[in-house]
Short mmCIF file of C-alpha atoms and ligand atoms in Angstrom, two decimals:
data_model
loop_
_atom_site.label_atom_id
_atom_site.label_comp_id
_atom_site.label_asym_id
_atom_site.label_seq_id
_atom_site.Cartn_x
_atom_site.Cartn_y
_atom_site.Cartn_z
CA UNK K 1 -65.61 -79.39 -139.88
CA UNK K 2 -68.53 -77.48 -141.39
CA UNK K 3 -68.69 -73.80 -140.37
CA UNK K 4 -71.56 -73.13 -137.99
CA UNK K 5 -73.41 -69.91 -137.26
CA UNK K 6 -74.26 -68.82 -133.74
CA UNK K 7 -76.08 -66.02 -131.92
CA UNK K 8 -76.26 -65.68 -128.12
CA UNK K 9 -79.70 -64.09 -128.60
CA UNK K 10 -81.15 -67.51 -129.52
CA UNK K 11 -80.84 -68.36 -125.81
CA UNK K 12 -83.24 -65.57 -124.76
CA UNK K 13 -86.43 -67.60 -125.33
CA UNK K 14 -87.38 -69.50 -122.15
CA UNK K 15 -90.79 -71.06 -122.82
CA UNK K 16 -90.86 -72.53 -119.28
CA UNK K 17 -93.87 -74.71 -120.10
CA UNK K 18 -96.26 -76.07 -122.69
CA UNK K 19 -100.02 -76.24 -122.22
CA UNK K 20 -100.88 -79.77 -123.40
CA UNK K 21 -104.36 -81.31 -122.99
CA UNK K 22 -105.12 -78.38 -120.72
CA UNK K 23 -102.22 -79.11 -118.38
CA UNK K 24 -99.11 -77.00 -117.91
CA UNK K 25 -96.15 -79.35 -118.49
CA UNK K 26 -92.42 -78.50 -118.41
CA UNK K 27 -91.01 -77.19 -121.70
CA UNK K 28 -88.62 -79.38 -123.69
CA UNK K 29 -87.48 -76.79 -126.27
CA UNK K 30 -84.82 -75.29 -123.97
CA UNK K 31 -81.86 -72.92 -124.45
CA UNK K 32 -79.63 -75.75 -123.17
CA UNK K 33 -80.28 -77.57 -126.45
CA UNK K 34 -78.36 -75.00 -128.47
CA UNK K 35 -75.64 -74.72 -125.81
CA UNK K 36 -75.13 -78.51 -125.94
CA UNK K 37 -74.87 -78.53 -129.75
CA UNK K 38 -72.41 -75.65 -129.76
CA UNK K 39 -70.25 -77.40 -127.17
CA UNK K 40 -70.07 -80.56 -129.28
CA UNK K 41 -69.28 -78.59 -132.44
CA UNK K 42 -66.45 -76.66 -130.80
CA UNK K 43 -65.06 -79.88 -129.29
CA UNK K 44 -65.09 -81.37 -132.80
CA UNK K 45 -63.09 -78.43 -134.13
CA UNK K 46 -65.89 -76.69 -136.03
CA UNK K 47 -65.40 -73.03 -136.96
CA UNK K 48 -67.90 -70.63 -135.36
CA UNK K 49 -69.28 -67.74 -137.39
CA UNK K 50 -71.16 -65.01 -135.52
CA UNK K 51 -74.62 -64.28 -136.94
CA UNK K 52 -75.01 -60.98 -138.78
CA UNK K 53 -78.20 -58.90 -138.45
CA UNK K 54 -80.37 -58.95 -141.59
CA UNK K 55 -83.30 -56.66 -142.36
CA UNK K 56 -86.84 -58.06 -142.57
CA UNK K 57 -86.97 -58.49 -146.35
CA UNK K 58 -86.24 -62.26 -146.44
CA UNK K 59 -88.48 -62.80 -143.40
CA UNK K 60 -91.39 -60.99 -145.09
CA UNK K 61 -90.95 -63.04 -148.28
CA UNK K 62 -92.17 -65.98 -146.18
CA UNK K 63 -94.41 -64.62 -143.41
CA UNK K 64 -97.38 -62.25 -143.26
CA UNK K 65 -96.46 -58.89 -141.73
CA UNK K 66 -99.40 -59.31 -139.33
CA UNK K 67 -97.84 -62.47 -137.82
CA UNK K 68 -94.45 -60.80 -137.57
CA UNK K 69 -95.98 -57.70 -135.99
CA UNK K 70 -97.90 -59.80 -133.46
CA UNK K 71 -94.84 -61.81 -132.42
CA UNK K 72 -92.77 -58.64 -132.08
CA UNK K 73 -95.16 -57.02 -129.59
CA UNK K 74 -97.09 -59.95 -128.06
CA UNK K 75 -95.11 -60.24 -124.85
CA UNK K 76 -95.00 -56.49 -124.17
CA UNK K 77 -98.77 -56.18 -124.63
CA UNK K 78 -99.49 -59.29 -122.56
CA UNK K 79 -97.17 -58.39 -119.71
CA UNK K 80 -98.67 -54.87 -119.51
CA UNK K 81 -102.16 -56.32 -119.06
CA UNK K 82 -101.91 -57.84 -115.56
CA UNK K 83 -103.05 -61.28 -116.79
CA UNK K 84 -102.81 -64.34 -114.53
CA UNK K 85 -100.50 -66.26 -116.92
CA UNK K 86 -96.76 -65.52 -117.13
CA UNK K 87 -96.73 -66.53 -120.80
CA UNK K 88 -98.83 -65.57 -123.84
CA UNK K 89 -101.27 -68.44 -124.44
CA UNK K 90 -104.37 -68.54 -126.69
CA UNK K 91 -107.78 -69.61 -125.42
CA UNK K 92 -110.09 -68.87 -128.40
CA UNK K 93 -109.15 -69.55 -132.02
CA UNK K 94 -110.18 -67.56 -135.12
CA UNK K 95 -110.91 -70.51 -137.39
CA UNK K 96 -112.15 -69.42 -140.85
CA UNK K 97 -115.40 -71.37 -140.34
CA UNK K 98 -116.13 -69.16 -137.34
CA UNK K 99 -116.37 -66.09 -139.56
CA UNK K 100 -117.70 -67.72 -142.72
CA UNK K 101 -114.35 -67.06 -144.34
CA UNK K 102 -114.55 -63.28 -143.65
CA UNK K 103 -111.49 -61.60 -142.13
CA UNK K 104 -111.87 -61.90 -138.36
CA UNK K 105 -111.90 -58.65 -136.40
CA UNK K 106 -108.76 -57.96 -134.40
CA UNK K 107 -109.99 -58.49 -130.83
CA UNK K 108 -109.98 -55.58 -128.43
CA UNK K 109 -108.89 -57.92 -125.60
CA UNK K 110 -105.15 -58.58 -125.48
CA UNK K 111 -105.88 -62.11 -124.21
CA UNK K 112 -107.94 -62.94 -127.31
CA UNK K 113 -105.39 -61.74 -129.88
CA UNK K 114 -103.13 -64.85 -129.80
CA UNK K 115 -106.06 -66.80 -131.26
CA UNK K 116 -105.58 -64.94 -134.56
CA UNK K 117 -102.07 -66.34 -135.01
CA UNK K 118 -101.59 -69.50 -132.88
CA UNK K 119 -102.81 -72.95 -133.86
CA UNK K 120 -102.01 -74.75 -130.63
CA UNK K 121 -101.72 -74.11 -126.91
CA UNK K 122 -98.21 -75.55 -126.57
CA UNK K 123 -96.26 -72.69 -128.05
CA UNK K 124 -95.96 -70.05 -125.36
CA UNK K 125 -94.50 -66.56 -125.74
CA UNK K 126 -92.57 -64.89 -122.94
CA UNK K 127 -89.82 -62.31 -122.42
CA UNK K 128 -87.13 -62.86 -125.04
CA UNK K 129 -89.20 -65.07 -127.34
CA UNK K 130 -89.29 -62.53 -130.16
CA UNK K 131 -85.60 -61.68 -129.78
CA UNK K 132 -84.61 -65.35 -129.94
CA UNK K 133 -86.91 -66.21 -132.86
CA UNK K 134 -85.66 -63.19 -134.82
CA UNK K 135 -82.04 -64.08 -133.99
CA UNK K 136 -82.67 -67.62 -135.30
CA UNK K 137 -83.68 -66.04 -138.63
CA UNK K 138 -80.40 -64.10 -138.67
CA UNK K 139 -78.47 -67.30 -137.92
CA UNK K 140 -80.18 -69.06 -140.85
CA UNK K 141 -79.65 -66.10 -143.19
CA UNK K 142 -75.98 -65.83 -142.20
CA UNK K 143 -75.57 -69.53 -143.05
CA UNK K 144 -77.11 -68.72 -146.45
CA UNK K 145 -74.56 -65.91 -146.86
CA UNK K 146 -71.73 -68.35 -146.09
CA UNK K 147 -72.92 -70.82 -148.73
CA UNK K 148 -73.77 -68.13 -151.29
CA UNK K 149 -70.21 -66.84 -150.96
CA UNK K 150 -68.80 -70.23 -151.98
CA UNK K 151 -68.62 -72.55 -148.96
CA UNK K 152 -70.22 -75.87 -149.88
CA UNK K 153 -71.89 -76.35 -146.48
CA UNK K 154 -72.94 -74.27 -143.49
CA UNK K 155 -74.90 -75.15 -140.37
CA UNK K 156 -77.32 -72.77 -138.63
CA UNK K 157 -77.12 -73.60 -134.91
CA UNK K 158 -80.39 -71.90 -134.02
CA UNK K 159 -83.47 -72.15 -131.83
CA UNK K 160 -86.42 -71.86 -131.38
CA UNK K 161 -87.09 -74.17 -134.34
CA UNK K 162 -89.35 -73.19 -137.24
CA UNK K 163 -90.63 -75.92 -139.55
CA UNK K 164 -94.16 -76.02 -138.11
CA UNK K 165 -94.87 -72.32 -138.88
CA UNK K 166 -97.06 -71.42 -141.88
CA UNK K 167 -97.31 -68.04 -143.59
CA UNK K 168 -99.53 -66.59 -140.88
CA UNK K 169 -99.80 -69.15 -138.04
CA UNK K 170 -97.29 -70.24 -135.39
CA UNK K 171 -97.28 -73.48 -133.40
CA UNK K 172 -95.39 -76.67 -132.60
CA UNK K 173 -92.83 -74.81 -130.42
CA UNK K 174 -91.98 -72.73 -133.53
CA UNK K 175 -92.47 -68.99 -134.23
CA UNK K 176 -90.69 -68.12 -137.51
CA UNK K 177 -89.85 -70.70 -140.18
CA UNK K 178 -86.05 -70.48 -140.30
CA UNK K 179 -85.78 -73.34 -142.80
CA UNK K 180 -88.26 -71.77 -145.23
CA UNK K 181 -86.65 -68.35 -144.90
CA UNK K 182 -83.24 -69.89 -145.65
CA UNK K 183 -84.65 -71.67 -148.72
CA UNK K 184 -86.30 -68.50 -149.98
CA UNK K 185 -83.08 -66.51 -149.49
CA UNK K 186 -80.98 -69.23 -151.12
CA UNK K 187 -83.30 -69.24 -154.14
CA UNK K 188 -82.59 -65.52 -154.60
CA UNK K 189 -78.83 -66.12 -154.52
CA UNK K 190 -78.16 -69.42 -156.32
CA UNK K 191 -79.60 -71.35 -159.25
CA UNK K 192 -82.84 -73.10 -158.34
CA UNK K 193 -84.88 -74.96 -157.69
CA UNK K 194 -84.05 -75.23 -154.00
CA UNK K 195 -84.91 -78.52 -152.30
CA UNK K 196 -85.78 -78.77 -148.61
CA UNK K 197 -85.23 -82.19 -147.07
CA UNK K 198 -86.72 -82.33 -143.57
CA UNK K 199 -85.45 -85.23 -141.45
CA UNK K 200 -86.94 -84.04 -138.17
CA UNK K 201 -89.06 -86.77 -136.59
CA UNK K 202 -92.20 -84.66 -137.18
CA UNK K 203 -93.72 -83.54 -140.46
CA UNK K 204 -92.57 -80.11 -141.62
CA UNK K 205 -96.14 -78.95 -142.10
CA UNK K 206 -95.40 -75.24 -142.10
CA UNK K 207 -92.73 -75.57 -144.76
CA UNK K 208 -94.99 -77.77 -146.91
CA UNK K 209 -97.86 -75.27 -146.78
CA UNK K 210 -95.58 -72.28 -147.44
CA UNK K 211 -94.34 -73.67 -150.75
CA UNK K 212 -97.49 -75.52 -151.83
CA UNK K 213 -98.05 -75.27 -155.58
CA UNK K 214 -94.59 -73.89 -156.31
CA UNK K 215 -92.07 -75.68 -158.49
CA UNK K 216 -89.05 -73.56 -157.51
CA UNK K 217 -88.93 -74.93 -153.95
CA UNK K 218 -89.23 -78.72 -153.58
CA UNK K 219 -90.20 -80.04 -150.16
CA UNK K 220 -89.58 -83.54 -148.81
CA UNK K 221 -90.21 -84.71 -145.25
CA UNK K 222 -89.30 -88.00 -143.52
CA UNK K 223 -91.31 -88.32 -140.32
CA UNK K 224 -93.37 -90.47 -137.99
CA UNK K 225 -96.80 -91.19 -139.44
CA UNK K 226 -99.32 -88.63 -138.15
CA UNK K 227 -101.94 -91.33 -138.77
CA UNK K 228 -100.37 -93.25 -135.87
CA UNK K 229 -101.27 -90.38 -133.56
CA UNK K 230 -98.32 -88.00 -133.83
CA UNK K 231 -97.98 -84.22 -134.20
CA UNK K 232 -98.88 -82.37 -136.42
CA UNK K 233 -101.84 -84.82 -136.61
CA UNK K 234 -103.71 -83.07 -139.46
CA UNK K 235 -100.92 -83.08 -142.05
CA UNK K 236 -97.95 -85.12 -143.23
CA UNK K 237 -99.73 -87.85 -145.18
CA UNK K 238 -98.63 -89.37 -148.50
CA UNK K 239 -101.95 -88.17 -149.98
CA UNK K 240 -100.51 -84.62 -149.93
CA UNK K 241 -97.71 -85.58 -152.33
CA UNK K 242 -97.32 -84.02 -155.76
CA UNK K 243 -94.44 -83.26 -158.12
CA UNK K 244 -92.97 -80.70 -155.73
CA UNK K 245 -93.87 -82.25 -152.35
CA UNK K 246 -92.93 -85.65 -150.95
CA UNK K 247 -94.13 -86.92 -147.58
CA UNK K 248 -92.62 -90.16 -146.32
CA UNK K 249 -94.54 -91.08 -143.16
CA UNK K 250 -93.03 -93.97 -141.19
CA UNK K 251 -94.47 -96.31 -138.59
CA UNK K 252 -93.45 -95.81 -134.95
CA UNK K 253 -90.58 -98.07 -133.90
CA UNK K 254 -88.83 -98.31 -137.26
CA UNK K 255 -85.05 -98.31 -137.09
CA UNK K 256 -82.14 -97.26 -139.27
CA UNK K 257 -82.76 -99.40 -142.35
CA UNK K 258 -86.29 -98.20 -143.11
CA UNK K 259 -85.54 -94.62 -142.04
CA UNK K 260 -82.45 -94.46 -144.27
CA UNK K 261 -84.41 -95.90 -147.20
CA UNK K 262 -86.82 -92.97 -146.81
CA UNK K 263 -83.93 -90.49 -146.57
CA UNK K 264 -82.56 -92.02 -149.79
CA UNK K 265 -85.92 -91.49 -151.51
CA UNK K 266 -85.98 -87.88 -150.31
CA UNK K 267 -82.44 -87.40 -151.64
CA UNK K 268 -83.44 -88.78 -155.06
CA UNK K 269 -86.41 -86.40 -155.07
CA UNK K 270 -84.04 -83.49 -154.28
CA UNK K 271 -81.43 -84.45 -156.89
CA UNK K 272 -82.87 -82.14 -159.59
CA UNK K 273 -82.38 -79.07 -157.35
CA UNK K 274 -79.59 -76.54 -157.62
CA UNK K 275 -79.24 -76.08 -153.85
CA UNK K 276 -80.32 -77.86 -150.68
CA UNK K 277 -81.65 -76.90 -147.26
CA UNK K 278 -81.70 -79.67 -144.67
CA UNK K 279 -84.17 -79.22 -141.81
CA UNK K 280 -82.14 -81.17 -139.28
CA UNK K 281 -84.18 -82.47 -136.40
CA UNK K 282 -82.36 -85.13 -134.40
CA UNK K 283 -85.50 -86.16 -132.53
CA UNK K 284 -85.84 -89.29 -134.70
CA UNK K 285 -83.01 -90.72 -132.57
CA UNK K 286 -83.50 -93.60 -130.17
CA UNK K 287 -83.95 -92.16 -126.69
CA UNK K 288 -85.47 -88.86 -127.77
CA UNK K 289 -88.49 -88.13 -125.56
CA UNK K 290 -90.55 -86.58 -128.38
CA UNK K 291 -90.74 -89.36 -130.97
CA UNK K 292 -90.86 -93.17 -131.35
CA UNK K 293 -88.44 -93.56 -134.27
CA UNK K 294 -85.37 -95.51 -133.16
CA UNK K 295 -82.58 -94.10 -135.31
CA UNK K 296 -78.98 -94.53 -134.11
CA UNK K 297 -76.09 -92.06 -134.26
CA UNK K 298 -74.69 -94.20 -137.08
CA UNK K 299 -78.00 -93.78 -138.88
CA UNK K 300 -77.71 -89.99 -138.69
CA UNK K 301 -74.14 -90.16 -140.00
CA UNK K 302 -75.33 -92.29 -142.95
CA UNK K 303 -78.20 -89.86 -143.60
CA UNK K 304 -75.56 -87.13 -143.82
CA UNK K 305 -73.57 -89.19 -146.32
CA UNK K 306 -76.68 -89.83 -148.46
CA UNK K 307 -77.53 -86.12 -148.63
CA UNK K 308 -73.87 -85.12 -149.01
CA UNK K 309 -73.54 -87.31 -152.11
CA UNK K 310 -75.96 -84.94 -153.88
CA UNK K 311 -73.02 -82.53 -154.02
CA UNK K 312 -75.32 -79.49 -153.76
CA UNK K 313 -74.57 -76.21 -151.98
CA UNK K 314 -76.19 -77.00 -148.64
CA UNK K 315 -77.50 -75.01 -145.69
CA UNK K 316 -78.36 -77.12 -142.63
CA UNK K 317 -80.88 -75.56 -140.23
CA UNK K 318 -81.46 -76.94 -136.74
CA UNK K 319 -85.01 -78.04 -135.97
CA UNK K 320 -85.98 -80.48 -133.15
CA UNK K 321 -84.04 -82.83 -130.87
CA UNK K 322 -84.71 -82.89 -127.15
CA UNK K 323 -82.32 -85.34 -125.47
CA UNK K 324 -79.69 -83.01 -124.06
CA UNK K 325 -77.16 -85.83 -123.60
CA UNK K 326 -77.13 -86.82 -127.30
CA UNK K 327 -78.30 -83.79 -129.29
CA UNK K 328 -74.79 -82.40 -129.80
CA UNK K 329 -73.13 -85.67 -130.86
CA UNK K 330 -76.04 -86.42 -133.24
CA UNK K 331 -75.60 -83.07 -135.01
CA UNK K 332 -71.84 -83.63 -135.25
CA UNK K 333 -72.40 -87.11 -136.73
CA UNK K 334 -74.79 -85.74 -139.35
CA UNK K 335 -72.47 -82.91 -140.38
CA UNK K 336 -69.49 -85.29 -140.53
CA UNK K 337 -71.56 -87.62 -142.74
CA UNK K 338 -72.43 -84.71 -145.03
CA UNK K 339 -68.76 -83.89 -145.50
CA UNK K 340 -67.90 -87.55 -146.11
CA UNK K 341 -70.69 -87.86 -148.68
CA UNK K 342 -69.48 -84.79 -150.56
CA UNK K 343 -65.83 -85.81 -150.66
CA UNK K 344 -66.30 -89.51 -151.44
CA UNK K 345 -68.94 -89.35 -154.12
ZN1 ZN J 1 -89.64 -82.73 -134.25
#
């Protein structure tokens, strides 16, 4: 089985809740997700590699230092301010139109500062959020180390996820873009371009925006059509496509055949790359509470085979997937498919 990278610190983020349409609802991006995946991997005989601490250089290639600095201190500042919420949550947003495009002033009020960096109200920060998000970066970078040292495949078993984070804004239950950081680090180590194929059920909007206009990182995303009313709502349309970006939005309720045809198109798009990062969300699966795509476990295995047949050095980074009963087996199926695709090309 594929080696997988793990850090106990990824369990330290307990979002507790999301604020959605003004209502506090129970969180779905839970530490138990990673625990379940790890259990399935170990049961399948996968080899665990402990994450190694990396300095901030790869992180700062991708994210603004102001965002990183905010995330690092947000909980400490919030919790010292006797506010009535037990999590950092924005209430006013520094949209560029608000300031005529001028740099917004950093607010004096601690409770206004999240509005400089957050783009939704769902993505709460509490004790341990920074430590877990930063550990997820180390997990992804350790997986890059494994592949750069000659292993054909490595899987970063990390959370919180990252593909919704842009250079300077966090949201979508994501804080730091682990997938983008892995791609950037891989590009520095292996021959490019690097392709990112995102098969999470939701558009990888952060990753797309981070590499917009670049030809050394190719981005492809297979996801439920935001035009049908799904997150991230404002992005993920085919109209955003160009030579280095491919969005494949799919109607709610599609099953394996149409989903796999889109994965095949994404694989063909990625074929000219020298290395591959897979943003592996398993929330496209039937039964997942967060999306209406109806992909089976066999579909995920076949997606693995399709991407494995590319024969590229590959780092797999965990993104979404919220059904605790199936998340582990779905990851195992995908990784097994990747190995089968590589060996039976
Ligand atoms: Zn998702």
